[in-house]
Amino acid sequence: TDLEMTETDGIWKSNEAYEIGDTDEFKVRQGKSWTNNYGMNDDGTPAADGPNATLAKMGKTAGTYFVVLDTTTGQISLVTE
C-alpha cells in the first residue's frame, strides 16, 4: 500500500494511521518508485535500500500507527498521533 505523506522540515509523516500487524513488513519509498527506499536493519538502525522494517525491530506491538520517515537519517518510526 502506498501511503500519502506530508513533509515538514525533512520529516515525512503518513496522512493517515494504519493498522500494522506483528508479522507485517514494510519499507518507505520515495515517489512511488523503488529507486530511493528505506528499510531497517535487524538492530533497528536505518538501512537505505535495506531489509524491510518490522514491529519487532522497532520494539512495537500490533496496533494503529502513523509512519514517520526522517530523511536526514533515513530512520523510520511509528507514532500513534
PDB file with SEQRES, HELIX, SHEET and CRYST1 records, atoms N, CA, C and O in Angstrom:
SEQRES   1 A   81  THR ASP LEU GLU MET THR GLU THR ASP GLY ILE TRP LYS          
SEQRES   2 A   81  SER ASN GLU ALA TYR GLU ILE GLY ASP THR ASP GLU PHE          
SEQRES   3 A   81  LYS VAL ARG GLN GLY LYS SER TRP THR ASN ASN TYR GLY          
SEQRES   4 A   81  MET ASN ASP ASP GLY THR PRO ALA ALA ASP GLY PRO ASN          
SEQRES   5 A   81  ALA THR LEU ALA LYS MET GLY LYS THR ALA GLY THR TYR          
SEQRES   6 A   81  PHE VAL VAL LEU ASP THR THR THR GLY GLN ILE SER LEU          
SEQRES   7 A   81  VAL THR GLU                                                  
HELIX    1 AA1 LEU A   55  MET A   58  1                                   4    
SHEET    1 AA1 4 MET A   5  THR A   8  0                                        
SHEET    2 AA1 4 ILE A  11  SER A  14 -1                                        
SHEET    3 AA1 4 GLY A  63  ASP A  70 -1                                        
SHEET    4 AA1 4 GLN A  75  VAL A  79 -1                                        
SHEET    1 AA2 2 GLU A  25  PHE A  26  0                                        
SHEET    2 AA2 2 ALA A  53  THR A  54 -1                                        
SHEET    1 AA3 3 VAL A  28  ARG A  29  0                                        
SHEET    2 AA3 3 ASN A  37  MET A  40 -1                                        
SHEET    3 AA3 3 PRO A  46  ALA A  48 -1                                        
CRYST1    1.000    1.000    1.000  90.00  90.00  90.00 P 1           1          
ATOM      1  N   THR A   1       0.842  -1.180   0.000  1.00  0.00           N  
ATOM      2  CA  THR A   1       0.000   0.000   0.000  1.00  0.00           C  
ATOM      3  C   THR A   1       0.883   1.239   0.000  1.00  0.00           C  
ATOM      4  O   THR A   1       1.790   1.350   0.825  1.00  0.00           O  
ATOM      5  N   ASP A   2       0.640   2.141  -0.884  1.00  0.00           N  
ATOM      6  CA  ASP A   2       1.355   3.407  -0.891  1.00  0.00           C  
ATOM      7  C   ASP A   2       0.646   4.371   0.054  1.00  0.00           C  
ATOM      8  O   ASP A   2      -0.565   4.572  -0.040  1.00  0.00           O  
ATOM      9  N   LEU A   3       1.412   4.963   0.964  1.00  0.00           N  
ATOM     10  CA  LEU A   3       0.866   5.900   1.935  1.00  0.00           C  
ATOM     11  C   LEU A   3       1.108   7.320   1.460  1.00  0.00           C  
ATOM     12  O   LEU A   3       2.225   7.670   1.081  1.00  0.00           O  
ATOM     13  N   GLU A   4       0.085   8.122   1.480  1.00  0.00           N  
ATOM     14  CA  GLU A   4       0.266   9.547   1.207  1.00  0.00           C  
ATOM     15  C   GLU A   4       0.897  10.156   2.457  1.00  0.00           C  
ATOM     16  O   GLU A   4       0.443   9.917   3.576  1.00  0.00           O  
ATOM     17  N   MET A   5       1.956  10.951   2.249  1.00  0.00           N  
ATOM     18  CA  MET A   5       2.692  11.522   3.372  1.00  0.00           C  
ATOM     19  C   MET A   5       2.876  13.017   3.164  1.00  0.00           C  
ATOM     20  O   MET A   5       2.874  13.503   2.034  1.00  0.00           O  
ATOM     21  N   THR A   6       3.036  13.738   4.262  1.00  0.00           N  
ATOM     22  CA  THR A   6       3.267  15.179   4.250  1.00  0.00           C  
ATOM     23  C   THR A   6       4.611  15.454   4.899  1.00  0.00           C  
ATOM     24  O   THR A   6       4.951  14.848   5.915  1.00  0.00           O  
ATOM     25  N   GLU A   7       5.393  16.387   4.302  1.00  0.00           N  
ATOM     26  CA  GLU A   7       6.740  16.692   4.781  1.00  0.00           C  
ATOM     27  C   GLU A   7       6.795  18.022   5.508  1.00  0.00           C  
ATOM     28  O   GLU A   7       6.232  19.016   5.049  1.00  0.00           O  
ATOM     29  N   THR A   8       7.482  18.035   6.652  1.00  0.00           N  
ATOM     30  CA  THR A   8       7.774  19.255   7.393  1.00  0.00           C  
ATOM     31  C   THR A   8       9.224  19.181   7.844  1.00  0.00           C  
ATOM     32  O   THR A   8       9.575  18.331   8.663  1.00  0.00           O  
ATOM     33  N   ASP A   9      10.067  20.059   7.322  1.00  0.00           N  
ATOM     34  CA  ASP A   9      11.478  20.143   7.720  1.00  0.00           C  
ATOM     35  C   ASP A   9      12.210  18.808   7.624  1.00  0.00           C  
ATOM     36  O   ASP A   9      12.955  18.445   8.534  1.00  0.00           O  
ATOM     37  N   GLY A  10      12.009  18.083   6.542  1.00  0.00           N  
ATOM     38  CA  GLY A  10      12.715  16.825   6.326  1.00  0.00           C  
ATOM     39  C   GLY A  10      12.113  15.623   7.015  1.00  0.00           C  
ATOM     40  O   GLY A  10      12.645  14.518   6.908  1.00  0.00           O  
ATOM     41  N   ILE A  11      11.000  15.818   7.727  1.00  0.00           N  
ATOM     42  CA  ILE A  11      10.294  14.725   8.403  1.00  0.00           C  
ATOM     43  C   ILE A  11       8.991  14.471   7.640  1.00  0.00           C  
ATOM     44  O   ILE A  11       8.147  15.358   7.512  1.00  0.00           O  
ATOM     45  N   TRP A  12       8.849  13.245   7.139  1.00  0.00           N  
ATOM     46  CA  TRP A  12       7.644  12.843   6.411  1.00  0.00           C  
ATOM     47  C   TRP A  12       6.771  12.004   7.330  1.00  0.00           C  
ATOM     48  O   TRP A  12       7.264  11.100   8.005  1.00  0.00           O  
ATOM     49  N   LYS A  13       5.473  12.300   7.358  1.00  0.00           N  
ATOM     50  CA  LYS A  13       4.525  11.555   8.199  1.00  0.00           C  
ATOM     51  C   LYS A  13       3.322  11.177   7.353  1.00  0.00           C  
ATOM     52  O   LYS A  13       2.811  11.988   6.580  1.00  0.00           O  
ATOM     53  N   SER A  14       2.869   9.920   7.510  1.00  0.00           N  
ATOM     54  CA  SER A  14       1.683   9.485   6.764  1.00  0.00           C  
ATOM     55  C   SER A  14       0.486  10.341   7.166  1.00  0.00           C  
ATOM     56  O   SER A  14       0.356  10.748   8.320  1.00  0.00           O  
ATOM     57  N   ASN A  15      -0.376  10.602   6.202  1.00  0.00           N  
ATOM     58  CA  ASN A  15      -1.557  11.425   6.446  1.00  0.00           C  
ATOM     59  C   ASN A  15      -2.630  10.686   7.229  1.00  0.00           C  
ATOM     60  O   ASN A  15      -3.525  11.303   7.808  1.00  0.00           O  
ATOM     61  N   GLU A  16      -2.538   9.368   7.245  1.00  0.00           N  
ATOM     62  CA  GLU A  16      -3.491   8.538   7.980  1.00  0.00           C  
ATOM     63  C   GLU A  16      -2.724   7.527   8.814  1.00  0.00           C  
ATOM     64  O   GLU A  16      -1.586   7.179   8.498  1.00  0.00           O  
ATOM     65  N   ALA A  17      -3.359   7.057   9.884  1.00  0.00           N  
ATOM     66  CA  ALA A  17      -2.798   5.960  10.675  1.00  0.00           C  
ATOM     67  C   ALA A  17      -3.216   4.642  10.031  1.00  0.00           C  
ATOM     68  O   ALA A  17      -4.304   4.539   9.465  1.00  0.00           O  
ATOM     69  N   TYR A  18      -2.361   3.649  10.119  1.00  0.00           N  
ATOM     70  CA  TYR A  18      -2.614   2.350   9.502  1.00  0.00           C  
ATOM     71  C   TYR A  18      -2.458   1.242  10.519  1.00  0.00           C  
ATOM     72  O   TYR A  18      -1.615   1.313  11.414  1.00  0.00           O  
ATOM     73  N   GLU A  19      -3.283   0.212  10.372  1.00  0.00           N  
ATOM     74  CA  GLU A  19      -3.199  -0.984  11.213  1.00  0.00           C  
ATOM     75  C   GLU A  19      -1.985  -1.794  10.754  1.00  0.00           C  
ATOM     76  O   GLU A  19      -1.894  -2.176   9.587  1.00  0.00           O  
ATOM     77  N   ILE A  20      -1.066  -2.051  11.667  1.00  0.00           N  
ATOM     78  CA  ILE A  20       0.129  -2.821  11.350  1.00  0.00           C  
ATOM     79  C   ILE A  20       0.163  -4.024  12.284  1.00  0.00           C  
ATOM     80  O   ILE A  20       0.103  -3.874  13.504  1.00  0.00           O  
ATOM     81  N   GLY A  21       0.260  -5.215  11.704  1.00  0.00           N  
ATOM     82  CA  GLY A  21       0.251  -6.453  12.474  1.00  0.00           C  
ATOM     83  C   GLY A  21       1.657  -6.881  12.884  1.00  0.00           C  
ATOM     84  O   GLY A  21       2.651  -6.410  12.331  1.00  0.00           O  
ATOM     85  N   ASP A  22       1.721  -7.780  13.860  1.00  0.00           N  
ATOM     86  CA  ASP A  22       3.004  -8.249  14.389  1.00  0.00           C  
ATOM     87  C   ASP A  22       3.922  -8.835  13.323  1.00  0.00           C  
ATOM     88  O   ASP A  22       5.142  -8.721  13.437  1.00  0.00           O  
ATOM     89  N   THR A  23       3.366  -9.456  12.298  1.00  0.00           N  
ATOM     90  CA  THR A  23       4.204 -10.102  11.281  1.00  0.00           C  
ATOM     91  C   THR A  23       4.321  -9.283   9.992  1.00  0.00           C  
ATOM     92  O   THR A  23       4.962  -9.724   9.037  1.00  0.00           O  
ATOM     93  N   ASP A  24       3.713  -8.106   9.960  1.00  0.00           N  
ATOM     94  CA  ASP A  24       3.793  -7.256   8.765  1.00  0.00           C  
ATOM     95  C   ASP A  24       5.211  -6.722   8.575  1.00  0.00           C  
ATOM     96  O   ASP A  24       5.918  -6.445   9.543  1.00  0.00           O  
ATOM     97  N   GLU A  25       5.609  -6.584   7.323  1.00  0.00           N  
ATOM     98  CA  GLU A  25       6.890  -5.997   6.961  1.00  0.00           C  
ATOM     99  C   GLU A  25       6.620  -4.836   6.020  1.00  0.00           C  
ATOM    100  O   GLU A  25       5.668  -4.873   5.240  1.00  0.00           O  
ATOM    101  N   PHE A  26       7.456  -3.801   6.090  1.00  0.00           N  
ATOM    102  CA  PHE A  26       7.224  -2.644   5.235  1.00  0.00           C  
ATOM    103  C   PHE A  26       8.503  -1.851   5.017  1.00  0.00           C  
ATOM    104  O   PHE A  26       9.492  -2.021   5.730  1.00  0.00           O  
ATOM    105  N   LYS A  27       8.460  -0.983   4.017  1.00  0.00           N  
ATOM    106  CA  LYS A  27       9.511  -0.026   3.703  1.00  0.00           C  
ATOM    107  C   LYS A  27       8.843   1.300   3.370  1.00  0.00           C  
ATOM    108  O   LYS A  27       7.641   1.364   3.113  1.00  0.00           O  
ATOM    109  N   VAL A  28       9.638   2.340   3.381  1.00  0.00           N  
ATOM    110  CA  VAL A  28       9.177   3.639   2.911  1.00  0.00           C  
ATOM    111  C   VAL A  28       9.944   3.929   1.626  1.00  0.00           C  
ATOM    112  O   VAL A  28      11.171   3.829   1.586  1.00  0.00           O  
ATOM    113  N   ARG A  29       9.211   4.288   0.581  1.00  0.00           N  
ATOM    114  CA  ARG A  29       9.869   4.591  -0.694  1.00  0.00           C  
ATOM    115  C   ARG A  29       9.454   5.974  -1.154  1.00  0.00           C  
ATOM    116  O   ARG A  29       8.388   6.474  -0.795  1.00  0.00           O  
ATOM    117  N   GLN A  30      10.312   6.582  -1.952  1.00  0.00           N  
ATOM    118  CA  GLN A  30      10.088   7.946  -2.408  1.00  0.00           C  
ATOM    119  C   GLN A  30       9.478   7.954  -3.795  1.00  0.00           C  
ATOM    120  O   GLN A  30       9.950   7.262  -4.697  1.00  0.00           O  
ATOM    121  N   GLY A  31       8.428   8.740  -3.958  1.00  0.00           N  
ATOM    122  CA  GLY A  31       7.832   8.966  -5.273  1.00  0.00           C  
ATOM    123  C   GLY A  31       7.245   7.738  -5.942  1.00  0.00           C  
ATOM    124  O   GLY A  31       7.222   7.651  -7.169  1.00  0.00           O  
ATOM    125  N   LYS A  32       6.769   6.784  -5.145  1.00  0.00           N  
ATOM    126  CA  LYS A  32       6.164   5.552  -5.670  1.00  0.00           C  
ATOM    127  C   LYS A  32       7.127   4.794  -6.577  1.00  0.00           C  
ATOM    128  O   LYS A  32       6.710   4.101  -7.506  1.00  0.00           O  
ATOM    129  N   SER A  33       8.423   4.934  -6.294  1.00  0.00           N  
ATOM    130  CA  SER A  33       9.475   4.255  -7.034  1.00  0.00           C  
ATOM    131  C   SER A  33      10.387   3.572  -6.020  1.00  0.00           C  
ATOM    132  O   SER A  33      10.487   4.018  -4.877  1.00  0.00           O  
ATOM    133  N   TRP A  34      11.045   2.501  -6.427  1.00  0.00           N  
ATOM    134  CA  TRP A  34      11.963   1.794  -5.531  1.00  0.00           C  
ATOM    135  C   TRP A  34      13.395   2.321  -5.624  1.00  0.00           C  
ATOM    136  O   TRP A  34      14.289   1.792  -4.962  1.00  0.00           O  
ATOM    137  N   THR A  35      13.627   3.364  -6.443  1.00  0.00           N  
ATOM    138  CA  THR A  35      14.966   3.933  -6.579  1.00  0.00           C  
ATOM    139  C   THR A  35      15.499   4.410  -5.231  1.00  0.00           C  
ATOM    140  O   THR A  35      16.635   4.103  -4.871  1.00  0.00           O  
ATOM    141  N   ASN A  36      14.692   5.155  -4.488  1.00  0.00           N  
ATOM    142  CA  ASN A  36      15.039   5.603  -3.133  1.00  0.00           C  
ATOM    143  C   ASN A  36      14.068   4.959  -2.161  1.00  0.00           C  
ATOM    144  O   ASN A  36      12.896   5.330  -2.106  1.00  0.00           O  
ATOM    145  N   ASN A  37      14.561   3.987  -1.388  1.00  0.00           N  
ATOM    146  CA  ASN A  37      13.691   3.331  -0.410  1.00  0.00           C  
ATOM    147  C   ASN A  37      14.453   3.132   0.886  1.00  0.00           C  
ATOM    148  O   ASN A  37      15.680   3.030   0.897  1.00  0.00           O  
ATOM    149  N   TYR A  38      13.710   3.080   1.970  1.00  0.00           N  
ATOM    150  CA  TYR A  38      14.291   2.987   3.303  1.00  0.00           C  
ATOM    151  C   TYR A  38      13.707   1.800   4.046  1.00  0.00           C  
ATOM    152  O   TYR A  38      12.490   1.620   4.100  1.00  0.00           O  
ATOM    153  N   GLY A  39      14.582   0.999   4.612  1.00  0.00           N  
ATOM    154  CA  GLY A  39      14.187  -0.140   5.425  1.00  0.00           C  
ATOM    155  C   GLY A  39      14.882  -0.063   6.769  1.00  0.00           C  
ATOM    156  O   GLY A  39      15.199   1.022   7.257  1.00  0.00           O  
ATOM    157  N   MET A  40      15.120  -1.245   7.376  1.00  0.00           N  
ATOM    158  CA  MET A  40      15.666  -1.265   8.724  1.00  0.00           C  
ATOM    159  C   MET A  40      16.481  -2.526   8.942  1.00  0.00           C  
ATOM    160  O   MET A  40      16.043  -3.630   8.614  1.00  0.00           O  
ATOM    161  N   ASN A  41      17.674  -2.349   9.500  1.00  0.00           N  
ATOM    162  CA  ASN A  41      18.495  -3.488   9.883  1.00  0.00           C  
ATOM    163  C   ASN A  41      17.878  -4.200  11.081  1.00  0.00           C  
ATOM    164  O   ASN A  41      16.983  -3.658  11.730  1.00  0.00           O  
ATOM    165  N   ASP A  42      18.348  -5.410  11.380  1.00  0.00           N  
ATOM    166  CA  ASP A  42      17.805  -6.187  12.499  1.00  0.00           C  
ATOM    167  C   ASP A  42      17.938  -5.470  13.840  1.00  0.00           C  
ATOM    168  O   ASP A  42      17.136  -5.694  14.747  1.00  0.00           O  
ATOM    169  N   ASP A  43      18.956  -4.603  13.968  1.00  0.00           N  
ATOM    170  CA  ASP A  43      19.148  -3.880  15.233  1.00  0.00           C  
ATOM    171  C   ASP A  43      18.340  -2.579  15.294  1.00  0.00           C  
ATOM    172  O   ASP A  43      18.476  -1.811  16.247  1.00  0.00           O  
ATOM    173  N   GLY A  44      17.498  -2.329  14.279  1.00  0.00           N  
ATOM    174  CA  GLY A  44      16.642  -1.152  14.278  1.00  0.00           C  
ATOM    175  C   GLY A  44      17.265   0.085  13.660  1.00  0.00           C  
ATOM    176  O   GLY A  44      16.630   1.138  13.614  1.00  0.00           O  
ATOM    177  N   THR A  45      18.501  -0.023  13.183  1.00  0.00           N  
ATOM    178  CA  THR A  45      19.136   1.125  12.546  1.00  0.00           C  
ATOM    179  C   THR A  45      18.632   1.262  11.113  1.00  0.00           C  
ATOM    180  O   THR A  45      18.252   0.273  10.487  1.00  0.00           O  
ATOM    181  N   PRO A  46      18.630   2.498  10.594  1.00  0.00           N  
ATOM    182  CA  PRO A  46      18.127   2.718   9.243  1.00  0.00           C  
ATOM    183  C   PRO A  46      18.995   2.043   8.191  1.00  0.00           C  
ATOM    184  O   PRO A  46      20.203   1.879   8.367  1.00  0.00           O  
ATOM    185  N   ALA A  47      18.353   1.655   7.092  1.00  0.00           N  
ATOM    186  CA  ALA A  47      19.069   0.984   6.005  1.00  0.00           C  
ATOM    187  C   ALA A  47      18.482   1.421   4.664  1.00  0.00           C  
ATOM    188  O   ALA A  47      17.417   0.957   4.257  1.00  0.00           O  
ATOM    189  N   ALA A  48      19.197   2.323   3.983  1.00  0.00           N  
ATOM    190  CA  ALA A  48      18.762   2.707   2.639  1.00  0.00           C  
ATOM    191  C   ALA A  48      18.855   1.479   1.752  1.00  0.00           C  
ATOM    192  O   ALA A  48      19.892   0.818   1.707  1.00  0.00           O  
ATOM    193  N   ASP A  49      17.778   1.174   1.049  1.00  0.00           N  
ATOM    194  CA  ASP A  49      17.697   0.007   0.174  1.00  0.00           C  
ATOM    195  C   ASP A  49      17.993  -1.291   0.932  1.00  0.00           C  
ATOM    196  O   ASP A  49      18.526  -2.247   0.369  1.00  0.00           O  
ATOM    197  N   GLY A  50      17.638  -1.305   2.214  1.00  0.00           N  
ATOM    198  CA  GLY A  50      17.942  -2.452   3.069  1.00  0.00           C  
ATOM    199  C   GLY A  50      16.750  -3.348   3.315  1.00  0.00           C  
ATOM    200  O   GLY A  50      15.752  -3.281   2.599  1.00  0.00           O  
ATOM    201  N   PRO A  51      16.858  -4.194   4.338  1.00  0.00           N  
ATOM    202  CA  PRO A  51      15.777  -5.120   4.675  1.00  0.00           C  
ATOM    203  C   PRO A  51      14.509  -4.376   5.106  1.00  0.00           C  
ATOM    204  O   PRO A  51      14.553  -3.202   5.474  1.00  0.00           O  
ATOM    205  N   ASN A  52      13.403  -5.075   5.053  1.00  0.00           N  
ATOM    206  CA  ASN A  52      12.127  -4.500   5.475  1.00  0.00           C  
ATOM    207  C   ASN A  52      12.128  -4.164   6.957  1.00  0.00           C  
ATOM    208  O   ASN A  52      12.808  -4.811   7.753  1.00  0.00           O  
ATOM    209  N   ALA A  53      11.360  -3.149   7.315  1.00  0.00           N  
ATOM    210  CA  ALA A  53      11.121  -2.804   8.713  1.00  0.00           C  
ATOM    211  C   ALA A  53      10.034  -3.722   9.268  1.00  0.00           C  
ATOM    212  O   ALA A  53       9.146  -4.154   8.534  1.00  0.00           O  
ATOM    213  N   THR A  54      10.106  -4.012  10.547  1.00  0.00           N  
ATOM    214  CA  THR A  54       9.077  -4.796  11.236  1.00  0.00           C  
ATOM    215  C   THR A  54       8.819  -4.184  12.605  1.00  0.00           C  
ATOM    216  O   THR A  54       9.633  -3.415  13.116  1.00  0.00           O  
ATOM    217  N   LEU A  55       7.695  -4.528  13.186  1.00  0.00           N  
ATOM    218  CA  LEU A  55       7.398  -4.047  14.537  1.00  0.00           C  
ATOM    219  C   LEU A  55       8.415  -4.565  15.541  1.00  0.00           C  
ATOM    220  O   LEU A  55       8.810  -3.839  16.453  1.00  0.00           O  
ATOM    221  N   ALA A  56       8.847  -5.817  15.384  1.00  0.00           N  
ATOM    222  CA  ALA A  56       9.817  -6.396  16.309  1.00  0.00           C  
ATOM    223  C   ALA A  56      11.120  -5.603  16.307  1.00  0.00           C  
ATOM    224  O   ALA A  56      11.694  -5.362  17.369  1.00  0.00           O  
ATOM    225  N   LYS A  57      11.593  -5.197  15.142  1.00  0.00           N  
ATOM    226  CA  LYS A  57      12.823  -4.402  15.050  1.00  0.00           C  
ATOM    227  C   LYS A  57      12.672  -3.050  15.737  1.00  0.00           C  
ATOM    228  O   LYS A  57      13.653  -2.450  16.177  1.00  0.00           O  
ATOM    229  N   MET A  58      11.412  -2.573  15.822  1.00  0.00           N  
ATOM    230  CA  MET A  58      11.131  -1.264  16.405  1.00  0.00           C  
ATOM    231  C   MET A  58      10.707  -1.357  17.865  1.00  0.00           C  
ATOM    232  O   MET A  58      10.478  -0.336  18.514  1.00  0.00           O  
ATOM    233  N   GLY A  59      10.602  -2.569  18.377  1.00  0.00           N  
ATOM    234  CA  GLY A  59      10.155  -2.734  19.758  1.00  0.00           C  
ATOM    235  C   GLY A  59       8.695  -2.381  19.957  1.00  0.00           C  
ATOM    236  O   GLY A  59       8.297  -1.946  21.037  1.00  0.00           O  
ATOM    237  N   LYS A  60       7.899  -2.567  18.919  1.00  0.00           N  
ATOM    238  CA  LYS A  60       6.467  -2.229  18.968  1.00  0.00           C  
ATOM    239  C   LYS A  60       5.632  -3.499  18.856  1.00  0.00           C  
ATOM    240  O   LYS A  60       6.134  -4.550  18.457  1.00  0.00           O  
ATOM    241  N   THR A  61       4.357  -3.392  19.211  1.00  0.00           N  
ATOM    242  CA  THR A  61       3.403  -4.479  19.043  1.00  0.00           C  
ATOM    243  C   THR A  61       2.325  -4.034  18.059  1.00  0.00           C  
ATOM    244  O   THR A  61       2.225  -2.853  17.729  1.00  0.00           O  
ATOM    245  N   ALA A  62       1.533  -4.973  17.603  1.00  0.00           N  
ATOM    246  CA  ALA A  62       0.483  -4.680  16.628  1.00  0.00           C  
ATOM    247  C   ALA A  62      -0.379  -3.519  17.108  1.00  0.00           C  
ATOM    248  O   ALA A  62      -0.703  -3.408  18.290  1.00  0.00           O  
ATOM    249  N   GLY A  63      -0.740  -2.661  16.167  1.00  0.00           N  
ATOM    250  CA  GLY A  63      -1.567  -1.514  16.519  1.00  0.00           C  
ATOM    251  C   GLY A  63      -1.777  -0.614  15.322  1.00  0.00           C  
ATOM    252  O   GLY A  63      -1.440  -0.963  14.190  1.00  0.00           O  
ATOM    253  N   THR A  64      -2.338   0.548  15.591  1.00  0.00           N  
ATOM    254  CA  THR A  64      -2.613   1.538  14.565  1.00  0.00           C  
ATOM    255  C   THR A  64      -1.601   2.664  14.706  1.00  0.00           C  
ATOM    256  O   THR A  64      -1.506   3.295  15.759  1.00  0.00           O  
ATOM    257  N   TYR A  65      -0.842   2.915  13.638  1.00  0.00           N  
ATOM    258  CA  TYR A  65       0.267   3.864  13.695  1.00  0.00           C  
ATOM    259  C   TYR A  65       0.318   4.761  12.472  1.00  0.00           C  
ATOM    260  O   TYR A  65      -0.112   4.384  11.382  1.00  0.00           O  
ATOM    261  N   PHE A  66       0.850   5.952  12.676  1.00  0.00           N  
ATOM    262  CA  PHE A  66       1.308   6.800  11.596  1.00  0.00           C  
ATOM    263  C   PHE A  66       2.749   6.403  11.313  1.00  0.00           C  
ATOM    264  O   PHE A  66       3.504   6.113  12.241  1.00  0.00           O  
ATOM    265  N   VAL A  67       3.137   6.387  10.051  1.00  0.00           N  
ATOM    266  CA  VAL A  67       4.503   6.063   9.667  1.00  0.00           C  
ATOM    267  C   VAL A  67       5.266   7.378   9.481  1.00  0.00           C  
ATOM    268  O   VAL A  67       4.782   8.300   8.824  1.00  0.00           O  
ATOM    269  N   VAL A  68       6.465   7.452  10.069  1.00  0.00           N  
ATOM    270  CA  VAL A  68       7.279   8.664  10.008  1.00  0.00           C  
ATOM    271  C   VAL A  68       8.647   8.311   9.441  1.00  0.00           C  
ATOM    272  O   VAL A  68       9.235   7.297   9.817  1.00  0.00           O  
ATOM    273  N   LEU A  69       9.157   9.149   8.531  1.00  0.00           N  
ATOM    274  CA  LEU A  69      10.500   8.985   7.984  1.00  0.00           C  
ATOM    275  C   LEU A  69      11.261  10.285   8.149  1.00  0.00           C  
ATOM    276  O   LEU A  69      10.812  11.344   7.710  1.00  0.00           O  
ATOM    277  N   ASP A  70      12.419  10.194   8.786  1.00  0.00           N  
ATOM    278  CA  ASP A  70      13.344  11.325   8.888  1.00  0.00           C  
ATOM    279  C   ASP A  70      14.321  11.198   7.724  1.00  0.00           C  
ATOM    280  O   ASP A  70      15.180  10.316   7.738  1.00  0.00           O  
ATOM    281  N   THR A  71      14.207  12.058   6.722  1.00  0.00           N  
ATOM    282  CA  THR A  71      15.044  11.923   5.532  1.00  0.00           C  
ATOM    283  C   THR A  71      16.499  12.319   5.785  1.00  0.00           C  
ATOM    284  O   THR A  71      17.362  12.008   4.963  1.00  0.00           O  
ATOM    285  N   THR A  72      16.792  12.989   6.885  1.00  0.00           N  
ATOM    286  CA  THR A  72      18.191  13.321   7.177  1.00  0.00           C  
ATOM    287  C   THR A  72      18.964  12.118   7.701  1.00  0.00           C  
ATOM    288  O   THR A  72      20.182  12.040   7.541  1.00  0.00           O  
ATOM    289  N   THR A  73      18.252  11.178   8.330  1.00  0.00           N  
ATOM    290  CA  THR A  73      18.909   9.984   8.892  1.00  0.00           C  
ATOM    291  C   THR A  73      18.459   8.692   8.225  1.00  0.00           C  
ATOM    292  O   THR A  73      19.147   7.676   8.318  1.00  0.00           O  
ATOM    293  N   GLY A  74      17.302   8.721   7.548  1.00  0.00           N  
ATOM    294  CA  GLY A  74      16.727   7.507   6.968  1.00  0.00           C  
ATOM    295  C   GLY A  74      15.961   6.674   7.972  1.00  0.00           C  
ATOM    296  O   GLY A  74      15.498   5.581   7.646  1.00  0.00           O  
ATOM    297  N   GLN A  75      15.817   7.184   9.215  1.00  0.00           N  
ATOM    298  CA  GLN A  75      15.146   6.423  10.281  1.00  0.00           C  
ATOM    299  C   GLN A  75      13.633   6.423  10.102  1.00  0.00           C  
ATOM    300  O   GLN A  75      13.011   7.471   9.926  1.00  0.00           O  
ATOM    301  N   ILE A  76      13.055   5.223  10.151  1.00  0.00           N  
ATOM    302  CA  ILE A  76      11.603   5.048  10.141  1.00  0.00           C  
ATOM    303  C   ILE A  76      11.152   4.897  11.585  1.00  0.00           C  
ATOM    304  O   ILE A  76      11.790   4.198  12.373  1.00  0.00           O  
ATOM    305  N   SER A  77      10.044   5.556  11.929  1.00  0.00           N  
ATOM    306  CA  SER A  77       9.455   5.370  13.250  1.00  0.00           C  
ATOM    307  C   SER A  77       7.947   5.284  13.101  1.00  0.00           C  
ATOM    308  O   SER A  77       7.390   5.611  12.053  1.00  0.00           O  
ATOM    309  N   LEU A  78       7.302   4.842  14.161  1.00  0.00           N  
ATOM    310  CA  LEU A  78       5.843   4.740  14.191  1.00  0.00           C  
ATOM    311  C   LEU A  78       5.336   5.521  15.393  1.00  0.00           C  
ATOM    312  O   LEU A  78       5.872   5.402  16.495  1.00  0.00           O  
ATOM    313  N   VAL A  79       4.303   6.317  15.173  1.00  0.00           N  
ATOM    314  CA  VAL A  79       3.717   7.103  16.250  1.00  0.00           C  
ATOM    315  C   VAL A  79       2.201   6.903  16.234  1.00  0.00           C  
ATOM    316  O   VAL A  79       1.618   6.533  15.215  1.00  0.00           O  
ATOM    317  N   THR A  80       1.582   7.154  17.376  1.00  0.00           N  
ATOM    318  CA  THR A  80       0.135   6.946  17.476  1.00  0.00           C  
ATOM    319  C   THR A  80      -0.668   8.219  17.210  1.00  0.00           C  
ATOM    320  O   THR A  80      -1.892   8.160  17.089  1.00  0.00           O  
ATOM    321  N   GLU A  81       0.002   9.363  17.118  1.00  0.00           N  
ATOM    322  CA  GLU A  81      -0.729  10.610  16.804  1.00  0.00           C  
ATOM    323  C   GLU A  81       0.089  11.517  15.939  1.00  0.00           C  
ATOM    324  O   GLU A  81      -0.366  12.603  15.579  1.00  0.00           O  
TER     325      GLU A  81                                                      
END                                                                             
